[in-house]
XYZ file of N, CA and C in Angstrom:
615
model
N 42.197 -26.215 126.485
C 41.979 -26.407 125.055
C 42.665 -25.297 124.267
N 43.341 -25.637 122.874
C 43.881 -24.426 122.162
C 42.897 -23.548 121.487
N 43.176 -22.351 121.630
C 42.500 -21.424 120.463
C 42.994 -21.340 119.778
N 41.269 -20.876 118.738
C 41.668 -20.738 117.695
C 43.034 -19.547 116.928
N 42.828 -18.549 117.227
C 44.025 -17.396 117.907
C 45.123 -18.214 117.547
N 45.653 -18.566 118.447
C 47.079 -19.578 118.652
C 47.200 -20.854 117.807
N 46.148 -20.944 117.229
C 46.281 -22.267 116.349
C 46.619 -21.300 114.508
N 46.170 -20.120 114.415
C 46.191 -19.633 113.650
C 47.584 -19.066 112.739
N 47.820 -18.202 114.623
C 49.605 -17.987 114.575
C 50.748 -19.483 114.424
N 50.255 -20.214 114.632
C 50.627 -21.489 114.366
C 50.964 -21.509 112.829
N 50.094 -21.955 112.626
C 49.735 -21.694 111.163
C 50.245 -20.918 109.794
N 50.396 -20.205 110.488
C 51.046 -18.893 109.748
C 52.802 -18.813 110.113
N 52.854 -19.482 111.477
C 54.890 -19.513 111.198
C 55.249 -21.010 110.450
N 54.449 -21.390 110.142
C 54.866 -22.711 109.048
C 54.997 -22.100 107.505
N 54.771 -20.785 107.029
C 55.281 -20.430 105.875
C 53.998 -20.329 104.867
N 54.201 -20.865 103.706
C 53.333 -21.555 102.808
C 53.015 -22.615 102.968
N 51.708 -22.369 102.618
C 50.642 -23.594 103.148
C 49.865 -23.660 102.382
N 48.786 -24.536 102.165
C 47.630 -24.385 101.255
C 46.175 -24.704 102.245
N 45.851 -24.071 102.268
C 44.562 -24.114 102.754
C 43.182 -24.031 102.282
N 43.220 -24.158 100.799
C 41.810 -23.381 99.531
C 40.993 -24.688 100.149
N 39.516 -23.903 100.415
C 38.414 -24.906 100.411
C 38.637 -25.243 101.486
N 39.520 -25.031 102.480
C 39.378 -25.686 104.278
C 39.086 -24.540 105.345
N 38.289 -23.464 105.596
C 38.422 -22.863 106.144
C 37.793 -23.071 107.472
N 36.632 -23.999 106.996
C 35.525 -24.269 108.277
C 36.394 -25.490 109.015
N 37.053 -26.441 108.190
C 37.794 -27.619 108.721
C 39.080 -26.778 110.047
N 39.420 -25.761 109.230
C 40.459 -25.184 110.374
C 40.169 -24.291 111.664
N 38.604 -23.870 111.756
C 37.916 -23.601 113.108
C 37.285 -24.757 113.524
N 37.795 -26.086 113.253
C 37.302 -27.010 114.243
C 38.752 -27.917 114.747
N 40.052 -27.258 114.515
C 41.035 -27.534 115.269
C 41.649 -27.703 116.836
N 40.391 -26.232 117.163
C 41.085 -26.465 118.382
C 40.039 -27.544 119.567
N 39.427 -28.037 119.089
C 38.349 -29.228 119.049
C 39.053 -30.088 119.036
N 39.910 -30.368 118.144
C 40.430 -31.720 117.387
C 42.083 -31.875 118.425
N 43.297 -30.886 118.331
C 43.922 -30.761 118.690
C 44.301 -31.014 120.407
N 44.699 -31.887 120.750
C 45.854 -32.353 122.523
C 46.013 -30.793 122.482
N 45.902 -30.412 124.342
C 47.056 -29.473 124.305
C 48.126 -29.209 124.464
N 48.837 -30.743 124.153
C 50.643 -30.983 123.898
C 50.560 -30.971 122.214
N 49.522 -30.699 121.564
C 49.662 -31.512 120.189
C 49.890 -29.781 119.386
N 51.588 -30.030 118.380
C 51.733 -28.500 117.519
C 51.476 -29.387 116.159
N 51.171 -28.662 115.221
C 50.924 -28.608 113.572
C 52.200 -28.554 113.097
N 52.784 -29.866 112.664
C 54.009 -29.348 112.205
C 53.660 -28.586 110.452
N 53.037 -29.647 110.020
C 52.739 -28.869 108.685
C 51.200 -29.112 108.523
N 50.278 -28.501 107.270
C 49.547 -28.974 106.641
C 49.115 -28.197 105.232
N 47.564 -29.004 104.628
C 47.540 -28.764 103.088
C 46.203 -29.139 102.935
N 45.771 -29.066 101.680
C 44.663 -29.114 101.346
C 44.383 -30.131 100.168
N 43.645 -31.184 99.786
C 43.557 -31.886 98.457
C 42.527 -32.388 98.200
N 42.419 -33.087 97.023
C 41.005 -33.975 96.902
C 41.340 -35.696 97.205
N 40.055 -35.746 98.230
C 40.323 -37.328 98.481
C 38.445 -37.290 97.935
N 38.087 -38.541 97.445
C 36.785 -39.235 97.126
C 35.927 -38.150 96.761
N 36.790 -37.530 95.679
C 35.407 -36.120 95.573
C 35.553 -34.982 96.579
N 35.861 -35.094 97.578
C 35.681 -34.001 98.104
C 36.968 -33.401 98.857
N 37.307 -31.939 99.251
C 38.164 -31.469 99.747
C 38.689 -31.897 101.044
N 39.687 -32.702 101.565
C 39.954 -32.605 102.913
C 41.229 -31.283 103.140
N 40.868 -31.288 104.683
C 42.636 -30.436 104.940
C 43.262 -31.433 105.835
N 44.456 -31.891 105.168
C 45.778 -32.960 105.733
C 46.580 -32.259 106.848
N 46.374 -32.737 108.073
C 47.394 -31.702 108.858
C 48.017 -32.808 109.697
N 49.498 -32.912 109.670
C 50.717 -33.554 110.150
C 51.007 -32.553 111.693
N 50.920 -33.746 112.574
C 51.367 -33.264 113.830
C 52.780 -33.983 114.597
N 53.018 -33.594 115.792
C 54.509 -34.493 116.085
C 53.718 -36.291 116.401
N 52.264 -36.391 116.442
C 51.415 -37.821 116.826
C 51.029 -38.256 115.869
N 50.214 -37.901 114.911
C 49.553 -38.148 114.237
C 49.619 -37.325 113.068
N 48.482 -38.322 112.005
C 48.202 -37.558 110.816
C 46.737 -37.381 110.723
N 45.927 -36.047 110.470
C 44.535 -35.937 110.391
C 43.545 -35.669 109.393
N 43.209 -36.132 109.240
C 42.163 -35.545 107.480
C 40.456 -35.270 107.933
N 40.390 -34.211 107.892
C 39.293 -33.455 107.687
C 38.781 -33.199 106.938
N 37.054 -33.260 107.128
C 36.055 -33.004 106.288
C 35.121 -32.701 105.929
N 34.717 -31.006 106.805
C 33.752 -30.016 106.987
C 32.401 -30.630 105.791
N 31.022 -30.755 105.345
C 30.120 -30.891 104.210
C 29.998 -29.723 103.938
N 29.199 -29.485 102.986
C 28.893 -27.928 102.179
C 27.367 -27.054 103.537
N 26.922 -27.610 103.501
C 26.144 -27.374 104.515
C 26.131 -27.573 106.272
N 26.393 -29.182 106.349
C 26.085 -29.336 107.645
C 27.296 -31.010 107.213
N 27.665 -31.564 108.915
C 27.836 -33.059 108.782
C 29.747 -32.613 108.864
N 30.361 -33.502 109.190
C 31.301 -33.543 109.848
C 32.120 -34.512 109.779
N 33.387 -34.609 108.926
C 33.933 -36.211 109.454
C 35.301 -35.505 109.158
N 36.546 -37.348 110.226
C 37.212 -36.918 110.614
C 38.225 -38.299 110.289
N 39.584 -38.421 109.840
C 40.096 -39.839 110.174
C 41.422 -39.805 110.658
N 42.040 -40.467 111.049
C 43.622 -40.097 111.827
C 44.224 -41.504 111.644
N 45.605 -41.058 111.518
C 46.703 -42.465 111.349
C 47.827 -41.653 112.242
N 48.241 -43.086 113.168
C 49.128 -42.677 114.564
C 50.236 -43.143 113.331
N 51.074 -42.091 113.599
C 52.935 -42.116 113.155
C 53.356 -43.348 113.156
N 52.915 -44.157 114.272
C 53.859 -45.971 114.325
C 53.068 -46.297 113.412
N 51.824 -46.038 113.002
C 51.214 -47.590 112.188
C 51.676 -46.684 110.566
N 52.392 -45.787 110.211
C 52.267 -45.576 108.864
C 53.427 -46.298 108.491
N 53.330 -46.865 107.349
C 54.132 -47.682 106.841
C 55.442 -46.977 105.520
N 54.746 -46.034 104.740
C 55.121 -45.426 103.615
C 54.423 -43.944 103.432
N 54.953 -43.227 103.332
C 54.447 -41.704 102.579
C 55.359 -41.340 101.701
N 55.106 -41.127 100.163
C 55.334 -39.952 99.285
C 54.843 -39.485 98.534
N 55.262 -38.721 97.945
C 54.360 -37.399 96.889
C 55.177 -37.356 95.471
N 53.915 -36.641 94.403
C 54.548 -36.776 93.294
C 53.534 -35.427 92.867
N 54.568 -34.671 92.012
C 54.471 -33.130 91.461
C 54.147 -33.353 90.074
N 53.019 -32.407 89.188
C 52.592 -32.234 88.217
C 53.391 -30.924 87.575
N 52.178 -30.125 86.613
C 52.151 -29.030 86.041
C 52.373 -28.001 87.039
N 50.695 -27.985 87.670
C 50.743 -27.200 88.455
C 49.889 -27.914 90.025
N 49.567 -28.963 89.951
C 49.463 -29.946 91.267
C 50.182 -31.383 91.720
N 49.839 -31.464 92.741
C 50.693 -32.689 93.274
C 49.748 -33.482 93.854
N 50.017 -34.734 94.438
C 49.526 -35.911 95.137
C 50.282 -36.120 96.381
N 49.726 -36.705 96.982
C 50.017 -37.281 98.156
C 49.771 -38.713 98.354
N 50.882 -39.495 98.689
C 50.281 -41.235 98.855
C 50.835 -41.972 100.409
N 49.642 -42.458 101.210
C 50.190 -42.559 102.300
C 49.864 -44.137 102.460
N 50.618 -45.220 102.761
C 50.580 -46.391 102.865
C 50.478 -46.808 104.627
N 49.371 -46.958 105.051
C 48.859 -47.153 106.438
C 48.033 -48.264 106.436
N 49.185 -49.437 107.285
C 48.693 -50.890 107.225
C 48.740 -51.460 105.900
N 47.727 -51.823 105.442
C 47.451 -52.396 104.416
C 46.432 -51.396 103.514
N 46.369 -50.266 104.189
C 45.200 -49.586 103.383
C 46.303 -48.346 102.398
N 45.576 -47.747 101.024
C 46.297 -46.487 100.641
C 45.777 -45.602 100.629
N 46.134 -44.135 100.890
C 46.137 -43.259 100.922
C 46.052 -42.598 99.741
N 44.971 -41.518 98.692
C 45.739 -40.420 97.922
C 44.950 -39.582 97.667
N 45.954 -38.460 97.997
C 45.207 -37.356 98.263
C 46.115 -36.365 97.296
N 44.778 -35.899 96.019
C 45.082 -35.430 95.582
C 44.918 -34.152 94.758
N 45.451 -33.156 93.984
C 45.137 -32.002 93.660
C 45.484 -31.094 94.892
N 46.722 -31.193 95.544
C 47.400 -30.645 96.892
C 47.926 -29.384 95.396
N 48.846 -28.650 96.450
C 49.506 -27.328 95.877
C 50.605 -27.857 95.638
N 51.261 -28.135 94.269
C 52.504 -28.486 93.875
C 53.883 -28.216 94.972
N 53.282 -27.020 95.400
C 54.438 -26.368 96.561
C 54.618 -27.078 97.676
N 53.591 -27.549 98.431
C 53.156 -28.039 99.796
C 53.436 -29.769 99.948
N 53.250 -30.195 98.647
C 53.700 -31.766 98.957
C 54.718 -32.333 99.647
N 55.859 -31.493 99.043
C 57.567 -32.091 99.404
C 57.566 -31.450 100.792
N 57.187 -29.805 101.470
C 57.238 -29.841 102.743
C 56.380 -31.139 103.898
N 55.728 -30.917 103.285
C 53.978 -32.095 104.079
C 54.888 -33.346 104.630
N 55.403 -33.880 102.822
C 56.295 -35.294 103.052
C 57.350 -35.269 104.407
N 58.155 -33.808 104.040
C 59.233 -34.121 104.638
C 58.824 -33.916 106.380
N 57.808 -33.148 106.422
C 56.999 -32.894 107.881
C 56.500 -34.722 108.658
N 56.177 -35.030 108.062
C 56.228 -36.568 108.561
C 56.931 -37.479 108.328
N 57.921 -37.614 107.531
C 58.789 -37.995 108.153
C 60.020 -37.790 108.695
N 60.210 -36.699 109.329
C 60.670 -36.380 111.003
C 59.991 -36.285 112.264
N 58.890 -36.088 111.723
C 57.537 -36.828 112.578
C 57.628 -38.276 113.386
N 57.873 -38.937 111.949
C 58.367 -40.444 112.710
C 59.212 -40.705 113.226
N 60.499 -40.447 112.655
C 61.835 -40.293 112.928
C 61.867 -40.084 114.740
N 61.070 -39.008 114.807
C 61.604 -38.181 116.385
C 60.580 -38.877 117.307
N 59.694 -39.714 116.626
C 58.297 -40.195 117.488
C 59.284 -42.232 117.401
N 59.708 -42.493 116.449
C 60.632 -43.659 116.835
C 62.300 -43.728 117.718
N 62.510 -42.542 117.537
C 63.648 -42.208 118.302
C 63.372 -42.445 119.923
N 62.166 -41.514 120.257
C 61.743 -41.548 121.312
C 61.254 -42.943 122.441
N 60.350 -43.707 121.531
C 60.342 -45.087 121.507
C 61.802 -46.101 122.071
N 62.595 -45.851 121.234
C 63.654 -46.458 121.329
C 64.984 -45.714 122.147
N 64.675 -44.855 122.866
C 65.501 -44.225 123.923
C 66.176 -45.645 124.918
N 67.376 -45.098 124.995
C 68.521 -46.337 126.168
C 67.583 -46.002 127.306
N 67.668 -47.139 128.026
C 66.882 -47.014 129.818
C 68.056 -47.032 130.178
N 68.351 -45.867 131.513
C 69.353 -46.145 132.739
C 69.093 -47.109 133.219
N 70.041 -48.174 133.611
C 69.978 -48.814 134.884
C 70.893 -48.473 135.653
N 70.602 -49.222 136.557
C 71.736 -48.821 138.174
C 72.060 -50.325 138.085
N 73.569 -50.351 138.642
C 73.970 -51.426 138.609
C 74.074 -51.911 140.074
N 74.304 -53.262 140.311
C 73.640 -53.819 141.869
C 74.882 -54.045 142.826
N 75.279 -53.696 143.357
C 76.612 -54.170 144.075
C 76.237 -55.986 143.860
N 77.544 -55.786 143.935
C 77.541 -57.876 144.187
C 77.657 -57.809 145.784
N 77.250 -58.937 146.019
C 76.788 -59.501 147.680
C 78.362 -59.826 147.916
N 78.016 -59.512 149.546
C 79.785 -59.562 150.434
C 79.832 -61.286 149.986
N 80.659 -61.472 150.521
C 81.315 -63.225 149.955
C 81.047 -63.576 151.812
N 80.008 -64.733 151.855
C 79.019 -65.541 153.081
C 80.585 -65.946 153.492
N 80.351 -66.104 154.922
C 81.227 -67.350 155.785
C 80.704 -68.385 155.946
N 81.151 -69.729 155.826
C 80.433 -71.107 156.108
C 81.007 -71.456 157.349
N 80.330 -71.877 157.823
C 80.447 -73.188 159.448
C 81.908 -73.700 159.292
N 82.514 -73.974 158.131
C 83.457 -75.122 158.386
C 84.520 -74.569 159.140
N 85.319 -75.398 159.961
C 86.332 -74.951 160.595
C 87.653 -74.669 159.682
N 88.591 -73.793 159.757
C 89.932 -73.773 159.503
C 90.719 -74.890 159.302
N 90.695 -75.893 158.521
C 91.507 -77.059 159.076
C 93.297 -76.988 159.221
N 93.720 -75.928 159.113
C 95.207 -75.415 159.337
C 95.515 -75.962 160.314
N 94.141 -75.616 161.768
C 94.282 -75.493 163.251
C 94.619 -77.398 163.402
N 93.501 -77.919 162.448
C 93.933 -79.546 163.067
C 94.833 -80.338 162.088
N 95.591 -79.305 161.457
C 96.839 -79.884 160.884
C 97.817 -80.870 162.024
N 98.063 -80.456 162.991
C 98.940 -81.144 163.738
C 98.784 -82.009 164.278
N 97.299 -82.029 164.459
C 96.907 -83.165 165.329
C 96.243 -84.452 164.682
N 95.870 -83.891 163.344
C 95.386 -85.587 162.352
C 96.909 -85.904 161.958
N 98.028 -84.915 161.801
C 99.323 -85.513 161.176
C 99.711 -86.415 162.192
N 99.844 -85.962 163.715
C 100.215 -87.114 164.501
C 99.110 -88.175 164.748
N 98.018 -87.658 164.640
C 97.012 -88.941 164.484
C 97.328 -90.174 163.970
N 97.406 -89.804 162.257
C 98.030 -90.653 161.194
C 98.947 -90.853 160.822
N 99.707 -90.727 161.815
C 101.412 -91.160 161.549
C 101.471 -92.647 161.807
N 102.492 -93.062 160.532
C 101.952 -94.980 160.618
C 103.046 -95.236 162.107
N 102.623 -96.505 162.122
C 103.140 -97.051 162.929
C 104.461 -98.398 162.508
N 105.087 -97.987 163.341
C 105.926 -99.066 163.213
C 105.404 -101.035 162.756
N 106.683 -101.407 161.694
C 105.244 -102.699 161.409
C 104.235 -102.924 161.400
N 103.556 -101.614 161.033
C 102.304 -101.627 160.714
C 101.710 -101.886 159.308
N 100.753 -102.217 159.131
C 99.968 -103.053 157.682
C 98.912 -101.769 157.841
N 98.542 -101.003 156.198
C 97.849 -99.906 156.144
C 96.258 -100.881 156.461
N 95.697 -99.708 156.912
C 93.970 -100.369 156.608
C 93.374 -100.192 155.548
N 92.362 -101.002 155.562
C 91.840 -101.275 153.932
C 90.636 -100.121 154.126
N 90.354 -99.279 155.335
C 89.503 -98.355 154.881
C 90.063 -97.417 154.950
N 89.250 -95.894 154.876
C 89.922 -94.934 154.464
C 89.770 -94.078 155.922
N 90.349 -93.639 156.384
C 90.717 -92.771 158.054
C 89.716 -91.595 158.073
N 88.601 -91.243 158.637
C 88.101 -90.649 158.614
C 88.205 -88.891 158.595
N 89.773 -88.985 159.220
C 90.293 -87.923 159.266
C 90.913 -86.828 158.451
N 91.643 -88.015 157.573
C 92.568 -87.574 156.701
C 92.171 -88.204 155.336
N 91.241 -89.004 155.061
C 90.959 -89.354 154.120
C 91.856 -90.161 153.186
N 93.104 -91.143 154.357
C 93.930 -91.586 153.359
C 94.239 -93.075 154.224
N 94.416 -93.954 153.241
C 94.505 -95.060 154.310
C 95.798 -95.274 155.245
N 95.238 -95.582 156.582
C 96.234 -95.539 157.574
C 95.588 -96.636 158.768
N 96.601 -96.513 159.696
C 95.933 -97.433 160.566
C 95.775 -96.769 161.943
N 95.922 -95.304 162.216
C 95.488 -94.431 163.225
C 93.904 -94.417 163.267
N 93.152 -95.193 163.314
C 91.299 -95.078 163.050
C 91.478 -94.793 164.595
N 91.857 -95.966 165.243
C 91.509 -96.008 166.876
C 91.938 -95.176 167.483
N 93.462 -94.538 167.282
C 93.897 -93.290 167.927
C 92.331 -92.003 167.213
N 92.593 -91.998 166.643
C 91.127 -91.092 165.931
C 89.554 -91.175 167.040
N 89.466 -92.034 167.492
C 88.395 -92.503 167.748
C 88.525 -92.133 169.363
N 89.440 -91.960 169.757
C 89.920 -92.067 171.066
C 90.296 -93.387 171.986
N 90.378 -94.255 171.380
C 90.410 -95.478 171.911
C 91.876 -95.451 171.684
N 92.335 -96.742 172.623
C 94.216 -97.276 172.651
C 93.883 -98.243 171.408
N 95.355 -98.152 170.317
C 95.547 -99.084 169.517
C 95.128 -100.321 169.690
N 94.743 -101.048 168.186
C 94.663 -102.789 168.520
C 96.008 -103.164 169.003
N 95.990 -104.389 169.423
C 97.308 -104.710 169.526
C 98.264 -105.456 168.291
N 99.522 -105.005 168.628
C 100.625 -105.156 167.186
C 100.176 -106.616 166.469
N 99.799 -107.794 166.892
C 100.088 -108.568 166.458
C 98.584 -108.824 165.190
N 97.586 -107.985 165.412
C 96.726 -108.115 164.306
C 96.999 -107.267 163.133
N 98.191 -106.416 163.436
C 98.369 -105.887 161.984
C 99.506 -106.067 161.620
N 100.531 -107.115 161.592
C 101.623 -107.771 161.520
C 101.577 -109.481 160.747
N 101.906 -109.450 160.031
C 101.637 -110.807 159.384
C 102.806 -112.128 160.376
């Protein structure tokens, strides 16, 4: 868990800050605070009457709300669901307006000074919390598969032997089917088959 100590020095390398009226809210930080979670900025304003302290982290946004006596409350908006934040400067105070979901935000009577840092603290907040989100994935790419051999034979090898297969014959009449061999009509079926030719005179008109 962080201490308070280190949440303090924290605190203090962020510059100007406003903190009036949050002092008890900021000894219940290290309560509140991940111990991956830094303060990028925060401030102090009026929401519903009463004082919260607004503190912007690289996750979230938190509003605190110590009572005068006793009692405790607390509310938070995660960086993806905020929709809109800005601020607007007076005399000598400013506002804060934070658009989360459908609900608004305003928090106001902040330190004229502290608004425009606060603003600009969340959004690079988001910025670096959507960046992150949207990081390229490596992939590895897959070799392609060797190229399969199939069963079929070479038919180069029985080039010579369906050519003399289907070599016509003298006065010969083609057949009306197709040669199993060569796929072209001829009248070598029976040499194909292993059998001796019909004889000449059935394929001779």
């Amino acid at each position: 868990m962080r201490t308070l100590e280190s949440i303090k020095e924290e605190i203090k390398a962020l510059g100007e800050v406003d903190l009036f009226g949050t002092a008890k809210e900021v000894t219940h930080l290290p309560e509140i605070l991940h111990d991956d979670e830094n303060i990028k900025y925060l401030t102090s304003g009026l929401m519903d009457g009463t004082t919260w302290l607004v503190v912007c982290t690289q996750k979230r946004i938190l509003l605190l709300d110590h009572g005068f006596l006793f009692g405790f409350k607390q509310s938070e908006m995660n960086l993806e669901n905020i929709n809109s934040i800005s601020f607007q400067t007076g005399l000598l105070f400013g506002a804060i307006e934070i658009w989360h979901g459908g609900a608004r935000m305003l928090i106001e009577n902040c330190d004229k000074k502290t608004v425009k840092p606060f603003t600009d603290a969340v959004n690079a907040a988001m910025t670096a919390a959507k960046g992150a989100r949207t990081a390229p994935v490596t992939t590895t790419a897959i070799p392609a598969a060797p190229p399969q051999t199939t069963w079929f034979p070479n038919w180069s090898v029985w080039e010579p032997w369906w050519k003399k297969a289907c070599s016509p014959r003298k006065n010969s009449r083609p057949r009306r089917r197709s040669c199993w061999a060569c796929s072209v009509k001829c009248n070598g079926e029976a040499q194909h088959a292993g059998l001796p030719p019909k004889p000449e005179k059935e394929y001779v008109k």
